[in-house]
Amino acid sequence: MTATEASDQAPTSMNNRQILQAMSGLMAGMFVAILAGTVVANALPRIIADLGGSQSAYTWVVTSELLAMTATVPLWGKLSDLYNKKLLLQLSLGMFVVGSLLAGFSQGIELLIFSRVMQGIGAGGLTALAQVVMAAIIPPRRLGKYAGIFGAVFAVGTVAGPLVGGVMVDTSWLGWRWCFFIGVPFALLAIALLQRTLHLPTVRRDVKIDYLGAFLIVAGVSAILIWTSLAGNQFDWASWQTAVLTGGGALLLVAAVSVEARVPEPIIPLDIFRNRTVTLTTIASLLVGVAMFGGTVFLSQYFQIALGKSPTVAGLMGLPMILGLLVASTIAGQIISATGKWKIYLVAGGVIMTAGLALLATIDANTGFGLLSLYMAILGIGVGLLMQNLVLAAQNDVPAAELGAATSVLSFFRSMGGTIGTSVLGAILANRVASEMAKSLGTGGEAAGGSSHAVPDMTTLPAPMREIVENAYGLATAELFLVATPFAALALLAVVFIKEKPLKTTSGMERLAEEAKQAVADGDKPSSPTPVS
């Protein structure tokens, strides 16, 4: 292939209308992924009761999807560097549809858990590939302009999910099964929109998939995540199960690193971490996952138990944080696209997120909604400035051929941080609740349903006991934010050391063609991008 041919095959830049059309399928797919994780939140107690599941089953229905999503994100990212991205997106949506149908028709808890794993694998593909495709069609300098659209989809899915789930459970002619069925038409619509609007080049080259590395990564990460999900609940932190899961997981990951360092096509290219920007944004993403997801996932429980709100009202009370995130990411994205300056927003996001978590560490059962809304909005603004722009910084500083790997690594570590943070902080909450109730009752709090394995039904408690439980959950939730605050401060420290570089003005497709042309000039055999509709 000559330099002239490479130039002829170089894709032209897409205009705003073409980008918005291509993004329509991505937005529908992302909405499906977000909805899957949030719509069952208020329905799970009814689901577990109907299927005769235990508290352990309740935990696995929640964690199985998250485990599958987290563990498979780097695999999807690597595949996106090797195969056609549109087909991979459609495959992930197809897996999500199958998982959703299986979940909706489940007659037993085992099939439900299996179906959630399939949903998680599909959601992992959507999580990794949506941002990879955006980087492929939109130059980094223009990317911020469109980040707000995805922020809006994220906000709608996050807010609407619990509300829709609650309504379906309470509607006699629908029921909890529709919590799973509702995502199917959106997924099918996304597949059709992607087929019609998204046109990307695929790379035709000899490929060797690192199956051993993929297995070791998935097995090692799953062992660690299963430990953090179940330790302190199903078994003690200091136990033989902990030793087996942590020791086995560590050995598997060491073996994975050894394999990845030697194979020609690693799932996670270790060389990518020689890039200072990728390394620092990865560390920051992990810490943001711990601080943000670990700290905020228990807010709904705080609203319902400590403040005595209904599930529907609890869903609405989260709006200030979502709106803060949406407004901050949209405005910052527009300014970044106009000026090309981005580091100041990362630093500001780290400072504001740390401040928001520190303020939320002062709440209790008597905190007014106005003050609580202000604190949540501050946290949302910090996360909105930080989370998406970490991905932008990394994507801007890697070769086009490594966009998928870099993006999936950040998504993987952010999701893993969230899983670990949620599990560890959940154990802290359970222990603090039991401790506070023991102080008030002179027992372990079992009489009020305050054990570390059960959530009390506030409607069945007498007024004096309800006040004790509310106070315990208020203090315990504040402690979670106090523990999460140092992680946000460490994320800020990592961000400070990121070196700001000018945003590229060419898309991933254009950069890939340029790199192929340069390879021809250097006498190497390039990968030729071939359009696939």
Coordinates of N, CA, C and O in Angstrom, one line a residue, residues 47 51 94-119 176-181 184:
I47 N -38.6 -8.9 44.1 CA -38.1 -9.9 43.2 C -37.6 -11.1 44.0 O -38.0 -12.3 43.8
L51 N -39.3 -15.0 44.2 CA -38.5 -16.1 43.7 C -38.0 -17.0 44.8 O -37.3 -18.0 44.6
G94 N -27.0 -7.0 21.7 CA -27.7 -8.2 21.6 C -27.6 -9.1 22.8 O -28.5 -9.7 23.2
M95 N -26.4 -9.1 23.4 CA -26.2 -9.9 24.7 C -27.1 -9.3 25.8 O -27.6 -10.0 26.6
F96 N -27.2 -8.0 25.8 CA -28.0 -7.3 26.8 C -29.5 -7.7 26.6 O -30.2 -8.0 27.6
V97 N -29.9 -7.8 25.3 CA -31.3 -8.1 25.1 C -31.6 -9.6 25.6 O -32.6 -9.8 26.2
V98 N -30.7 -10.5 25.2 CA -30.9 -11.9 25.7 C -30.9 -12.0 27.2 O -31.8 -12.6 27.8
G99 N -30.0 -11.3 27.9 CA -29.9 -11.3 29.3 C -31.2 -10.7 29.9 O -31.7 -11.2 30.9
S100 N -31.7 -9.6 29.3 CA -32.9 -9.0 29.8 C -34.1 -9.9 29.7 O -35.0 -10.0 30.6
L101 N -34.3 -10.6 28.6 CA -35.4 -11.5 28.4 C -35.3 -12.7 29.4 O -36.3 -13.1 29.9
L102 N -34.1 -13.2 29.5 CA -34.0 -14.3 30.5 C -34.3 -13.9 31.9 O -35.0 -14.6 32.7
A103 N -33.9 -12.6 32.3 CA -34.2 -12.1 33.6 C -35.7 -11.9 33.8 O -36.3 -12.3 34.8
G104 N -36.4 -11.4 32.8 CA -37.8 -11.1 32.9 C -38.6 -12.4 33.0 O -39.7 -12.4 33.6
F105 N -38.1 -13.5 32.3 CA -38.9 -14.7 32.4 C -38.4 -15.7 33.4 O -38.9 -16.8 33.5
S106 N -37.5 -15.3 34.3 CA -36.9 -16.1 35.3 C -37.9 -16.7 36.3 O -38.8 -15.9 36.8
Q107 N -37.9 -18.0 36.5 CA -38.7 -18.6 37.5 C -38.0 -19.0 38.8 O -38.6 -19.5 39.7
G108 N -36.6 -18.8 38.7 CA -35.8 -19.2 39.9 C -34.7 -18.2 40.0 O -34.3 -17.6 39.0
I109 N -34.1 -18.2 41.2 CA -33.0 -17.2 41.5 C -31.7 -17.5 40.7 O -31.0 -16.6 40.3
E110 N -31.5 -18.8 40.4 CA -30.3 -19.2 39.7 C -30.3 -18.6 38.3 O -29.3 -18.0 37.8
L111 N -31.4 -18.7 37.6 CA -31.5 -18.2 36.2 C -31.4 -16.7 36.2 O -30.8 -16.1 35.3
L112 N -32.0 -16.1 37.2 CA -31.9 -14.6 37.3 C -30.5 -14.1 37.5 O -30.1 -13.2 36.8
I113 N -29.7 -14.8 38.3 CA -28.3 -14.4 38.5 C -27.5 -14.6 37.2 O -26.7 -13.7 36.8
F114 N -27.8 -15.7 36.5 CA -27.1 -16.0 35.2 C -27.4 -14.9 34.2 O -26.6 -14.4 33.5
S115 N -28.7 -14.5 34.2 CA -29.1 -13.5 33.2 C -28.5 -12.1 33.6 O -28.2 -11.4 32.7
R116 N -28.3 -11.9 34.8 CA -27.6 -10.6 35.2 C -26.2 -10.6 34.8 O -25.6 -9.5 34.5
V117 N -25.5 -11.7 34.8 CA -24.2 -11.8 34.3 C -24.1 -11.5 32.8 O -23.3 -10.7 32.3
M118 N -25.1 -12.0 32.0 CA -25.2 -11.7 30.6 C -25.4 -10.2 30.4 O -24.8 -9.6 29.5
Q119 N -26.3 -9.6 31.2 CA -26.6 -8.2 31.1 C -25.3 -7.4 31.4 O -25.0 -6.4 30.8
W176 N -42.7 -6.7 38.6 CA -41.3 -6.5 38.5 C -40.6 -7.0 37.3 O -39.5 -6.5 36.9
R177 N -41.2 -7.9 36.6 CA -40.6 -8.5 35.4 C -40.4 -7.4 34.3 O -39.5 -7.5 33.5
W178 N -41.3 -6.4 34.3 CA -41.1 -5.3 33.3 C -39.9 -4.4 33.6 O -39.5 -3.6 32.8
C179 N -39.4 -4.5 34.8 CA -38.1 -3.8 35.1 C -37.0 -4.3 34.1 O -36.1 -3.5 33.8
F180 N -37.1 -5.5 33.7 CA -36.1 -6.1 32.8 C -36.6 -5.9 31.3 O -35.8 -5.7 30.4
F181 N -37.9 -6.1 31.1 CA -38.4 -6.0 29.7 C -38.3 -4.6 29.1 O -38.1 -4.4 27.9
V184 N -35.5 -3.7 26.6 CA -35.4 -4.4 25.4 C -35.7 -3.5 24.2 O -34.9 -3.5 23.2

